[in-house]
Structures are given as C-alpha cells and as structure tokens.
Amino acid sequence: METMLKQLIRGKALFFIIVLGIGGSLQNGFHVTVISSPSPYIQDFINRSWFERYEEPLPNRTVTFIWSSIVGLYGVGGLIGSMCVKYFAGRFGRKGAMMWNDAISIVSALIMFSSKSLNSFEMVILARFSYGFAAGLGLFVHMMYLGESSPTKLRGMVTLTSATFFAIGKLSGQLAGLKEFLGHESLWNVLLSLPGILAFIQLVALLFIPEAPRYLLIDKDNKEMCQKALQTLWGVGEYKVEMEEMMLEQVAIKGQPSKSVVGLMRDHLVRWQLLTIMVITFSIQFSGVSAISSFSYSVLMEAGIPSDKIRYVTLGLGISEVMTSIVCGFLIEDLGRRSLLWKGFGVMSVLMALVGLTQLLKGNGYWIPYCTVGLIFLFIIFCGGPTGVMPPFSHEIFVQTYRPAAFVFSGILRWLGFFIMGMIFPFLLASLKSFSFLLFASVCLLGALFVFFLVPETKGKTLLEISEEFNKIHIYRPSLSKDVVLETRL
C-alpha cells in the first residue's frame, strides 16, 4: 500500500485523479441526491410561473407531471449521453471528450441559474436533460480515461476512484441541500447550478493533464507521446513493461476497426464479457441499492424511523458509502475483483432478507426499526464491493477496439436499470411491503452464484490475458449426453 501511495504522488497522478473525479462521476452522484431537497420550491415555482403568464393556477396533476418530467428527463439525458461515449471518445480523445462534457455542464448550469429570473420552468426541464446528458457521457469517459492511464498493478485502485467520487457526489448533494447551507427557497437555482463551477474547474485543469497513454499508443500510434504521458502522470521512468503490454495489444488488434455497439453484440468473441456485464449491472441496479438511494425517505418511513430523524440517517448512509468506497480502493488489488463481487453479492442477499424480516416484525418492539437501519447500513457497506469493482472490471475485460462500444452498452444497461427501478419501486413498496426486499435478496443471490461459477479473476493480468480467460469459458451440449457441461478456469 505504501508503494502505491508513493507512486501516486511521484508525478501528477493524484492531481489527475482528483481533477477527473470532480468533473466526472462526482457530478453524477450530486445530481442523483440534490434534486430531492428543493422539490417543493421548484413545484411552487412551476405554479407561480404559469400563473404569472396566464393568470390561472395549474391543476395539481399537471404540476406533478411537470415535476416528474424534470426528474425523469435527467435519466433520459443520461441514457442518450452514455450512447454518445463512443463518438466523443473516438473523435476527440478521452481528454477532449471530457472538455466537451465540461462545456455542456457549464451551459446547463447557466440555463438552470437563469431560469428563475426569466420565470421559465421550461429552462429547468432543459437544464436537467442536458445535465443528464453530461452525466451519462462524463461518467463513462471518466472511467475509460482512468483505466487507459493506469499501470497494470494500480489499474484497479485508480479506476475504482470513479465510484469513490460518485459516493462523494451523492453525499455532497445531500449536504448542500440542507437548510443550514443552500436548502432555501431563494437559493434553489444556485444549488442546482453548482455543478457548473466544478465543470469549469476541471476544464481549466485538464489543460495541464496529458491524454490517456493507452489511447496515444494504440489509437494514435505515438510511442513518444505515450511514454511522455506516463512520465507526467506517474513520475520519471522508462515504463518498458507498460509499453510492451500496450504494443502487444496493438499488434493483436491491428487492422481491426473500432467496434460499433451492434458489432459488439454480434461478435461471439466477447459474448461472455457482455453477458457478465449484463448480469452484474442488473444485479447491482436491482439489488436494492438504487431504491435505497433514490427513495431513502420512503424506505426509512416504511421501516418506522421518525420523519425528523430520517435526514440524519440518510447523511450517515452517504458517509458510510464514501468510506466503504475508499477502503475498497485499497483492498481491490489484494482481494481481487472476483472475490469482492461474489462475496459482496452474497452478504447483500442475506442482509436484504433480514431487512424484509425486520420489516415484518417492526410492530413487535420499538428497537426493531433501528435494527432495520443497522442492516441497511451494513448493506450499503458491503454493496461497496460490487459497485466499486464495476468501473475497473468493465474496463479490464475488453481490449481497445471493443472498449468504447462496451461502455456505451454498459451505459445503456445502467441507465435503463435506473429508470426501471425508479418507475417500479414505489409500486413494489406499496403492494409488497417487506416482501419487496426478498426480491432484492434473490437478485443478489443470483449475481453471487453467477460470478462464483463463471467469472474469472482479472487482478494483475494484462488485458489480452483477461480476454483469453473469458475465451476459455464454454457451455456446450455433448452429442451423447443431455447434461450441460461447464468448463471454466477461475
């Protein structure tokens, strides 16, 4: 660990990680939580804006619909933004894509800030959509940029920082929305414009950061610029091992154009990688963590926590998520990706089942709701394994020609899962009550079993070696037997 920390401060690596974080996944996390606090003020603004134009109030159902559009279009923008990762990252490079993303965030912030003075709720809708686009694009370019700039032995820890900054962003949104800070009716447009400041800081700071070394060598065939970028980020050195690994990958994929999403889905060489991404992404999205993050108030109210204590419990959950992500960053290179995935899902399954049980028994004692909260805290802590591993894992299992399309594919799954969960969870909670948590437990268990039996370890391996590990997975039906045989080397 000490050696890793020394290497982070030898060059500009630590500065690079922080700069990418504040303009990348941190903004994504901020947007997820910050919209909750000013919601009554924005709904009043919608009604007042309409009344001043037409001198008649809006029906409550119409206000609710417009407010739902403001919340929901962020997800639509995120989905579209994630679909544009391949185009932006391929045309402008990883650094250029982040700079364009910053420009979109700054424009979005200006639109949001001006909406109040111009008395236009339509501008709030537009700003939320473009914020979502920037979040969807920036999150995956952030992960790609980190992974393509890291030495093999530090790749997991460095790429996992995107999950850490996402957790920090969620906590920042909760803190900034408190009445002690910017949670006032007069400041809601200022609160929702804060990401523009972070985007501007990153835009300026990126001028002092090199392009991703792997992109420079493999895509641009510029060995000198690649070595110079490695030295700038990680300190003086020849980096022969890293350069040789990149050149081997370059030779292996020579003549192969960058894959489209359709081409990626048709290619049998990466079918196991795609299936793995699908299973893990949906296992995370439907594990219950998205529901707890987005509907924490409803979940805690259902658990029996007094309403005046809920915001403090929510802040505690946010702090736990940040601390867990940091700890996972130091453990990932020792424990490995596969171990954190299947063990994390396994414990999460048990915890969700226990949450369902305490929900059934909550009327049998005043202390039971607090047991539920304790279990939710533990769930968030162990969830840090799968959610933290996903950024480095998604990067490692695809070689350069497949990676941009793979991130588009992963982004579509992530945002689609987020949208579905947001739509169905209120109905699940209302109809199934405590049994909804048993559904989450089942999803986590399936995720744990899939990873344990079929997913190889990627720790400390080159990207070509990882591809070979996935190619060794076969499911076939022998001609003389109806039994399905699994062959995998884990």
Coordinates of C-alpha atoms in Angstrom, one line a residue:
M1 CA 0.0 0.0 0.0
E2 CA 2.8 2.4 0.9
T3 CA 4.4 1.8 -2.5
M4 CA 1.1 2.6 -4.3
L5 CA 0.8 5.8 -2.4
K6 CA 4.4 6.8 -3.2
Q7 CA 3.7 6.2 -6.9
L8 CA 0.6 8.3 -6.8
I9 CA 2.5 11.4 -5.6
R10 CA 5.6 10.9 -7.8
G11 CA 4.0 12.6 -10.8
K12 CA 0.6 14.3 -11.4
A13 CA -1.4 11.1 -10.8
L14 CA -3.1 12.2 -7.7
F15 CA -3.9 15.6 -9.2
F16 CA -5.2 13.8 -12.3
I17 CA -7.5 11.5 -10.3
I18 CA -8.9 14.4 -8.3
V19 CA -9.5 16.6 -11.4
L20 CA -11.2 13.8 -13.3
G21 CA -13.3 13.0 -10.2
I22 CA -14.7 16.5 -9.6
G23 CA -15.8 16.9 -13.2
G24 CA -16.8 13.2 -13.8
S25 CA -18.7 10.8 -11.5
L26 CA -18.9 13.3 -8.6
Q27 CA -21.3 15.4 -10.6
N28 CA -23.3 12.3 -11.4
G29 CA -23.7 11.5 -7.8
F30 CA -24.5 15.1 -6.9
H31 CA -27.4 15.2 -9.4
V32 CA -28.9 12.0 -8.0
T33 CA -29.4 13.3 -4.5
V34 CA -29.6 17.1 -4.8
I35 CA -32.9 17.3 -6.6
S36 CA -34.8 15.9 -3.5
S37 CA -34.3 18.9 -1.2
P38 CA -35.6 21.8 -3.4
S39 CA -38.5 19.8 -4.9
P40 CA -41.3 21.8 -3.1
Y41 CA -39.7 25.1 -4.1
I42 CA -39.5 24.0 -7.7
Q43 CA -43.1 22.9 -7.8
D44 CA -44.1 26.3 -6.3
F45 CA -42.0 28.0 -9.0
I46 CA -43.8 26.0 -11.7
N47 CA -47.2 27.0 -10.5
R48 CA -46.2 30.6 -10.0
S49 CA -44.6 30.9 -13.4
W50 CA -47.7 29.6 -15.0
F51 CA -50.0 31.9 -13.1
E52 CA -48.0 35.0 -13.9
R53 CA -48.3 34.1 -17.6
Y54 CA -51.9 33.0 -17.8
E55 CA -53.4 34.3 -14.6
E56 CA -54.8 30.9 -13.6
P57 CA -53.2 28.2 -11.4
L58 CA -52.2 24.9 -12.7
P59 CA -54.0 21.7 -11.6
N60 CA -52.1 19.7 -9.1
R61 CA -51.9 16.8 -11.5
T62 CA -50.2 19.0 -14.2
V63 CA -47.7 20.3 -11.6
T64 CA -46.9 16.8 -10.6
F65 CA -46.5 15.8 -14.3
I66 CA -44.1 18.7 -15.0
W67 CA -42.1 17.9 -11.8
S68 CA -41.9 14.2 -12.8
S69 CA -40.6 15.3 -16.2
I70 CA -37.9 17.4 -14.5
V71 CA -36.8 14.4 -12.5
G72 CA -37.2 11.8 -15.2
L73 CA -35.6 13.6 -18.1
Y74 CA -32.3 13.5 -16.3
G75 CA -32.3 9.8 -16.8
V76 CA -33.3 10.1 -20.4
G77 CA -30.4 12.6 -20.9
G78 CA -28.1 10.2 -19.1
L79 CA -29.1 7.3 -21.4
I80 CA -28.5 9.4 -24.6
G81 CA -25.2 10.7 -23.2
S82 CA -23.9 7.2 -22.5
M83 CA -24.8 6.2 -26.0
C84 CA -22.6 9.0 -27.3
V85 CA -19.5 7.8 -25.4
K86 CA -18.0 6.0 -28.4
Y87 CA -18.4 9.0 -30.7
F88 CA -17.0 11.6 -28.4
A89 CA -14.1 9.4 -27.1
G90 CA -13.2 8.3 -30.6
R91 CA -13.4 11.6 -32.3
F92 CA -12.0 13.9 -29.6
G93 CA -9.9 11.5 -27.5
R94 CA -10.5 10.9 -23.8
K95 CA -9.3 14.3 -22.8
G96 CA -11.1 16.2 -25.5
A97 CA -14.3 14.3 -24.7
M98 CA -14.1 15.4 -21.0
M99 CA -13.5 19.0 -22.1
W100 CA -16.6 18.9 -24.3
N101 CA -18.5 17.4 -21.5
D102 CA -17.5 20.3 -19.2
A103 CA -18.7 22.8 -21.8
I104 CA -22.1 21.1 -21.8
S105 CA -22.3 21.1 -18.0
I106 CA -21.4 24.8 -17.9
V107 CA -24.1 25.7 -20.4
S108 CA -26.6 23.6 -18.4
A109 CA -25.7 25.4 -15.2
L110 CA -26.2 28.8 -16.8
I111 CA -29.6 27.7 -18.1
M112 CA -30.6 26.5 -14.7
F113 CA -29.3 29.6 -12.9
S114 CA -31.2 31.9 -15.3
S115 CA -34.5 30.0 -15.2
K116 CA -35.6 31.7 -12.0
S117 CA -35.0 35.3 -13.1
L118 CA -36.6 34.5 -16.5
N119 CA -39.6 32.9 -14.9
S120 CA -39.3 29.8 -17.1
F121 CA -39.8 26.3 -15.8
E122 CA -39.1 25.0 -19.3
M123 CA -35.5 26.1 -18.8
V124 CA -35.3 23.9 -15.7
I125 CA -36.6 20.9 -17.7
L126 CA -34.0 21.7 -20.5
A127 CA -31.2 22.1 -17.9
R128 CA -32.0 18.8 -16.2
F129 CA -32.0 17.0 -19.5
S130 CA -28.6 18.4 -20.6
Y131 CA -27.2 17.7 -17.1
G132 CA -28.3 14.1 -17.6
F133 CA -26.5 14.0 -21.0
A134 CA -23.3 15.3 -19.4
A135 CA -23.6 12.9 -16.5
G136 CA -24.1 9.9 -18.9
L137 CA -21.2 10.9 -21.1
G138 CA -18.9 12.1 -18.4
L139 CA -19.2 9.1 -16.1
F140 CA -18.1 6.5 -18.7
V141 CA -15.4 8.8 -20.3
H142 CA -14.1 9.3 -16.7
M143 CA -13.8 5.5 -16.1
M144 CA -12.2 5.0 -19.6
Y145 CA -9.7 7.8 -19.1
L146 CA -8.7 6.4 -15.7
G147 CA -8.3 2.9 -16.9
E148 CA -6.3 3.8 -20.0
S149 CA -3.9 5.9 -17.9
S150 CA -3.0 3.5 -15.2
P151 CA -0.2 0.9 -14.8
T152 CA -1.4 -2.7 -14.6
K153 CA -0.6 -3.1 -10.9
L154 CA -2.5 0.1 -10.0
R155 CA -5.4 -0.1 -12.5
G156 CA -8.0 -1.5 -10.1
M157 CA -7.3 1.0 -7.4
V158 CA -7.2 4.0 -9.7
T159 CA -10.3 3.1 -11.8
L160 CA -12.2 2.5 -8.6
T161 CA -11.8 6.1 -7.6
S162 CA -14.7 6.9 -10.0
A163 CA -17.0 5.0 -7.7
T164 CA -15.5 6.9 -4.7
F165 CA -16.2 10.3 -6.3
F166 CA -19.7 9.1 -7.2
A167 CA -20.3 8.4 -3.5
I168 CA -18.8 11.8 -2.5
G169 CA -21.1 13.5 -5.0
K170 CA -24.2 11.9 -3.5
L171 CA -23.1 13.0 -0.1
S172 CA -22.3 16.5 -1.3
G173 CA -25.8 16.8 -2.8
Q174 CA -27.4 15.8 0.5
L175 CA -25.2 18.3 2.4
A176 CA -25.7 21.2 0.0
G177 CA -29.5 20.7 0.1
L178 CA -29.7 21.1 3.9
K179 CA -31.3 24.3 5.2
E180 CA -28.1 25.1 7.0
F181 CA -26.5 25.5 3.6
L182 CA -28.3 26.1 0.3
G183 CA -31.7 24.4 1.1
H184 CA -33.7 27.7 1.0
E185 CA -36.4 28.7 -1.4
S186 CA -34.5 31.8 -2.6
L187 CA -31.4 29.7 -3.5
W188 CA -32.7 26.6 -5.2
N189 CA -31.4 27.7 -8.6
V190 CA -28.0 28.4 -7.1
L191 CA -28.0 24.9 -5.5
L192 CA -28.8 23.2 -8.8
S193 CA -26.1 25.3 -10.7
L194 CA -23.2 24.2 -8.5
P195 CA -22.0 21.5 -11.0
G196 CA -21.2 24.3 -13.5
I197 CA -18.5 25.6 -11.1
L198 CA -16.9 22.1 -10.8
A199 CA -17.0 21.7 -14.6
F200 CA -15.2 25.0 -15.1
I201 CA -12.5 24.0 -12.7
Q202 CA -12.0 20.7 -14.5
L203 CA -12.0 22.4 -17.9
V204 CA -9.1 24.6 -16.9
A205 CA -7.2 21.9 -15.0
L206 CA -7.4 19.5 -18.0
L207 CA -5.1 21.8 -19.9
F208 CA -2.3 20.6 -17.6
I209 CA -3.1 16.9 -17.9
P210 CA -1.9 14.6 -20.8
E211 CA -4.1 12.4 -22.9
A212 CA -4.6 8.8 -21.9
P213 CA -1.3 6.9 -22.7
R214 CA -3.0 3.8 -23.9
Y215 CA -5.1 5.9 -26.3
L216 CA -2.0 7.7 -27.6
L217 CA -0.1 4.5 -28.4
I218 CA -2.8 2.1 -29.6
D219 CA -5.2 4.5 -31.3
K220 CA -2.7 7.2 -32.4
D221 CA 0.4 5.0 -32.7
N222 CA 2.5 7.7 -30.9
K223 CA 5.0 5.9 -28.7
E224 CA 6.9 9.1 -27.7
M225 CA 3.7 10.9 -26.5
C226 CA 2.6 7.8 -24.7
Q227 CA 5.9 7.5 -22.8
K228 CA 5.8 11.2 -22.0
A229 CA 2.2 11.0 -20.7
L230 CA 3.2 8.1 -18.4
Q231 CA 6.1 10.0 -17.1
T232 CA 4.0 13.1 -16.5
L233 CA 1.4 11.1 -14.6
W234 CA 3.5 8.6 -12.7
G235 CA 7.0 10.1 -12.5
V236 CA 10.2 9.6 -14.3
G237 CA 10.8 6.2 -15.7
E238 CA 11.1 4.1 -18.9
Y239 CA 7.8 2.1 -18.3
K240 CA 9.0 -0.7 -20.5
V241 CA 6.6 -3.3 -19.1
E242 CA 3.6 -1.0 -19.6
M243 CA 4.7 0.0 -23.2
E244 CA 5.3 -3.6 -24.2
E245 CA 1.9 -4.7 -22.9
M246 CA 0.3 -1.9 -25.0
M247 CA 2.3 -2.8 -28.1
L248 CA 1.2 -6.5 -27.7
E249 CA -2.4 -5.4 -27.6
Q250 CA -1.8 -3.0 -30.6
V251 CA -0.4 -5.9 -32.6
A252 CA -3.2 -8.3 -31.6
I253 CA -5.9 -5.9 -32.8
K254 CA -4.0 -4.4 -35.7
G255 CA -6.3 -3.8 -38.7
Q256 CA -9.5 -4.2 -36.6
P257 CA -11.7 -1.1 -36.7
S258 CA -13.3 0.1 -33.5
K259 CA -16.5 -1.9 -33.0
S260 CA -20.0 -0.4 -33.1
V261 CA -22.5 -1.5 -30.4
V262 CA -24.3 -3.7 -32.9
G263 CA -21.0 -5.2 -34.0
L264 CA -20.0 -5.8 -30.4
M265 CA -23.3 -7.6 -29.7
R266 CA -22.8 -9.8 -32.7
D267 CA -19.2 -10.7 -32.0
H268 CA -19.0 -14.2 -30.4
L269 CA -15.5 -13.5 -29.1
V270 CA -16.9 -11.2 -26.4
R271 CA -20.2 -12.9 -25.7
W272 CA -19.2 -13.9 -22.2
Q273 CA -17.9 -10.4 -21.4
L274 CA -21.2 -8.9 -22.5
L275 CA -23.2 -11.5 -20.5
T276 CA -21.1 -10.8 -17.5
I277 CA -21.6 -7.0 -17.7
M278 CA -25.4 -7.6 -18.1
V279 CA -25.7 -9.8 -15.1
I280 CA -23.5 -7.7 -12.8
T281 CA -25.1 -4.4 -13.9
F282 CA -28.6 -5.6 -13.4
S283 CA -27.7 -7.4 -10.1
I284 CA -26.5 -4.0 -8.8
Q285 CA -29.4 -2.0 -10.2
F286 CA -32.0 -4.5 -8.8
S287 CA -30.1 -5.3 -5.6
G288 CA -32.0 -2.6 -3.7
V289 CA -29.2 0.0 -3.6
S290 CA -30.8 2.2 -6.2
A291 CA -34.1 2.1 -4.4
I292 CA -32.5 3.0 -1.0
S293 CA -30.5 5.9 -2.6
S294 CA -33.4 7.3 -4.6
F295 CA -36.3 6.6 -2.2
S296 CA -34.5 6.7 1.2
Y297 CA -37.2 8.7 2.8
S298 CA -39.9 6.2 1.8
V299 CA -37.8 3.2 2.8
L300 CA -36.9 4.6 6.2
M301 CA -40.5 5.8 6.8
E302 CA -41.7 2.2 6.0
A303 CA -39.1 0.9 8.4
G304 CA -40.6 3.0 11.2
I305 CA -38.0 5.7 11.6
P306 CA -39.4 9.1 12.8
S307 CA -39.5 11.6 10.0
D308 CA -37.4 14.2 11.9
K309 CA -34.5 11.7 12.1
I310 CA -34.6 10.5 8.5
R311 CA -32.3 13.2 7.1
Y312 CA -29.6 12.4 9.6
V313 CA -29.8 8.7 8.9
T314 CA -29.6 9.5 5.2
L315 CA -26.4 11.5 5.8
G316 CA -25.0 8.6 7.7
L317 CA -25.7 6.3 4.8
G318 CA -23.9 8.7 2.5
I319 CA -20.8 8.9 4.7
S320 CA -20.7 5.1 5.0
E321 CA -20.8 4.8 1.2
V322 CA -17.9 7.2 0.8
M323 CA -15.8 5.4 3.5
T324 CA -16.5 2.0 2.1
S325 CA -15.5 3.1 -1.4
I326 CA -12.2 4.4 -0.1
V327 CA -11.5 1.2 1.8
C328 CA -12.3 -0.9 -1.3
G329 CA -9.8 1.2 -3.3
F330 CA -7.0 -0.1 -1.0
L331 CA -8.3 -3.7 -0.9
I332 CA -9.1 -4.4 -4.6
E333 CA -5.5 -5.2 -5.6
D334 CA -5.1 -7.6 -2.6
L335 CA -8.5 -9.3 -2.6
G336 CA -9.2 -9.2 -6.3
R337 CA -12.3 -8.3 -8.4
R338 CA -14.0 -11.7 -8.4
S339 CA -13.8 -12.1 -4.6
L340 CA -15.3 -8.6 -3.9
L341 CA -18.0 -9.3 -6.4
W342 CA -19.3 -12.7 -5.3
K343 CA -18.8 -12.2 -1.6
G344 CA -20.4 -8.7 -1.7
F345 CA -23.5 -10.0 -3.5
G346 CA -23.7 -13.0 -1.1
V347 CA -23.7 -10.8 2.0
M348 CA -26.0 -8.3 0.4
S349 CA -28.5 -11.1 -0.3
V350 CA -28.5 -12.2 3.4
L351 CA -28.9 -8.6 4.6
M352 CA -31.8 -7.8 2.2
A353 CA -33.6 -11.0 3.5
L354 CA -33.0 -9.8 7.1
V355 CA -34.4 -6.3 6.3
G356 CA -37.5 -8.0 4.9
L357 CA -37.8 -10.0 8.1
T358 CA -37.4 -7.0 10.4
Q359 CA -40.0 -5.1 8.4
L360 CA -42.5 -7.9 9.1
L361 CA -41.7 -7.8 12.8
K362 CA -41.4 -4.0 13.2
G363 CA -44.6 -3.8 15.3
N364 CA -43.2 -6.2 17.9
G365 CA -40.8 -3.8 19.5
Y366 CA -39.6 -0.2 19.5
W367 CA -36.0 -1.4 18.8
I368 CA -36.7 -3.3 15.6
P369 CA -36.8 -0.3 13.3
Y370 CA -33.3 0.6 14.5
C371 CA -32.2 -3.0 13.7
T372 CA -33.5 -2.3 10.2
V373 CA -31.4 0.8 9.9
G374 CA -28.3 -1.1 11.1
L375 CA -28.9 -3.7 8.4
I376 CA -29.3 -1.1 5.8
F377 CA -26.0 0.5 6.9
L378 CA -24.3 -2.9 6.6
F379 CA -26.0 -3.4 3.2
I380 CA -24.5 -0.1 1.9
I381 CA -21.1 -1.1 3.3
F382 CA -21.0 -4.5 1.5
C383 CA -22.6 -3.0 -1.6
G384 CA -19.3 -1.0 -1.9
G385 CA -17.7 -4.2 -3.2
P386 CA -19.7 -4.8 -6.4
T387 CA -20.4 -1.2 -7.1
G388 CA -16.8 -0.2 -6.6
V389 CA -15.4 -3.1 -8.7
M390 CA -17.6 -2.4 -11.7
P391 CA -15.5 0.6 -13.1
P392 CA -12.2 -1.3 -13.2
F393 CA -13.8 -4.6 -14.2
S394 CA -15.8 -3.1 -17.1
H395 CA -12.5 -1.6 -18.4
E396 CA -10.4 -4.7 -18.0
I397 CA -12.5 -7.3 -19.8
F398 CA -12.5 -5.5 -23.2
V399 CA -9.5 -4.7 -25.4
Q400 CA -9.1 -1.3 -27.0
T401 CA -11.2 -1.8 -30.2
Y402 CA -14.2 -3.1 -28.1
R403 CA -14.0 -0.8 -25.1
P404 CA -15.8 2.4 -26.4
A405 CA -18.7 0.3 -27.6
A406 CA -18.7 -1.7 -24.4
F407 CA -19.0 1.4 -22.3
V408 CA -22.0 2.5 -24.5
F409 CA -23.5 -0.9 -23.9
S410 CA -22.8 -0.7 -20.2
G411 CA -24.2 2.8 -20.0
I412 CA -27.5 1.8 -21.7
L413 CA -27.9 -1.1 -19.2
R414 CA -27.1 1.2 -16.2
W415 CA -29.5 4.0 -17.2
L416 CA -32.2 1.6 -18.3
G417 CA -32.0 -0.2 -15.0
F418 CA -32.0 3.1 -13.1
F419 CA -35.2 4.2 -15.0
I420 CA -37.0 0.8 -14.5
M421 CA -36.1 0.7 -10.8
G422 CA -37.3 4.3 -10.3
M423 CA -40.6 3.5 -12.0
I424 CA -41.5 0.3 -10.3
F425 CA -40.1 0.6 -6.8
P426 CA -42.8 2.9 -5.3
F427 CA -45.4 0.3 -6.6
L428 CA -43.4 -2.6 -5.2
L429 CA -43.1 -1.0 -1.8
A430 CA -46.8 -0.1 -1.7
S431 CA -48.1 -3.5 -2.8
L432 CA -45.5 -6.0 -1.5
K433 CA -44.2 -4.0 1.6
S434 CA -41.5 -6.1 3.3
F435 CA -41.6 -8.8 0.6
S436 CA -40.1 -6.4 -1.9
F437 CA -36.8 -6.8 -0.1
L438 CA -36.9 -10.6 -0.6
L439 CA -37.0 -9.9 -4.3
F440 CA -33.8 -7.9 -3.9
A441 CA -32.2 -10.7 -1.9
S442 CA -33.0 -13.1 -4.7
V443 CA -31.3 -10.9 -7.3
C444 CA -28.2 -10.5 -5.2
L445 CA -28.0 -14.3 -4.7
L446 CA -28.2 -14.9 -8.4
G447 CA -25.5 -12.4 -9.0
A448 CA -23.2 -14.1 -6.4
L449 CA -23.7 -17.5 -8.0
F450 CA -23.0 -16.3 -11.5
V451 CA -19.8 -14.6 -10.5
F452 CA -18.6 -17.5 -8.3
F453 CA -19.1 -20.2 -11.0
L454 CA -18.4 -18.3 -14.3
V455 CA -16.4 -15.1 -13.9
P456 CA -12.6 -15.4 -13.9
E457 CA -10.3 -13.2 -11.8
T458 CA -8.7 -10.2 -13.6
K459 CA -6.3 -8.9 -10.9
G460 CA -2.8 -8.3 -12.1
K461 CA -3.4 -9.6 -15.6
T462 CA -2.9 -7.9 -18.9
L463 CA -6.0 -7.1 -21.0
L464 CA -5.0 -9.8 -23.5
E465 CA -4.7 -12.4 -20.7
I466 CA -8.1 -11.5 -19.4
S467 CA -9.6 -11.9 -22.8
E468 CA -8.1 -15.4 -23.0
E469 CA -9.6 -16.3 -19.6
F470 CA -13.0 -15.4 -20.9
N471 CA -12.4 -17.4 -24.2
K472 CA -11.8 -20.5 -22.1
I473 CA -15.4 -20.4 -20.8
H474 CA -17.6 -22.8 -22.8
I475 CA -21.1 -24.1 -22.3
Y476 CA -21.9 -26.9 -24.7
R477 CA -24.2 -29.9 -25.1
P478 CA -22.3 -33.1 -25.9
S479 CA -23.9 -35.3 -28.6
L480 CA -24.2 -38.3 -26.4
S481 CA -25.5 -36.6 -23.3
K482 CA -28.2 -34.2 -22.3
D483 CA -26.1 -32.8 -19.5
V484 CA -24.8 -29.3 -19.7
V485 CA -21.1 -29.2 -19.1
L486 CA -19.5 -26.0 -17.8
E487 CA -15.8 -25.6 -18.5
T488 CA -14.2 -22.6 -16.8
R489 CA -10.8 -21.9 -15.4
L490 CA -11.3 -19.5 -12.4

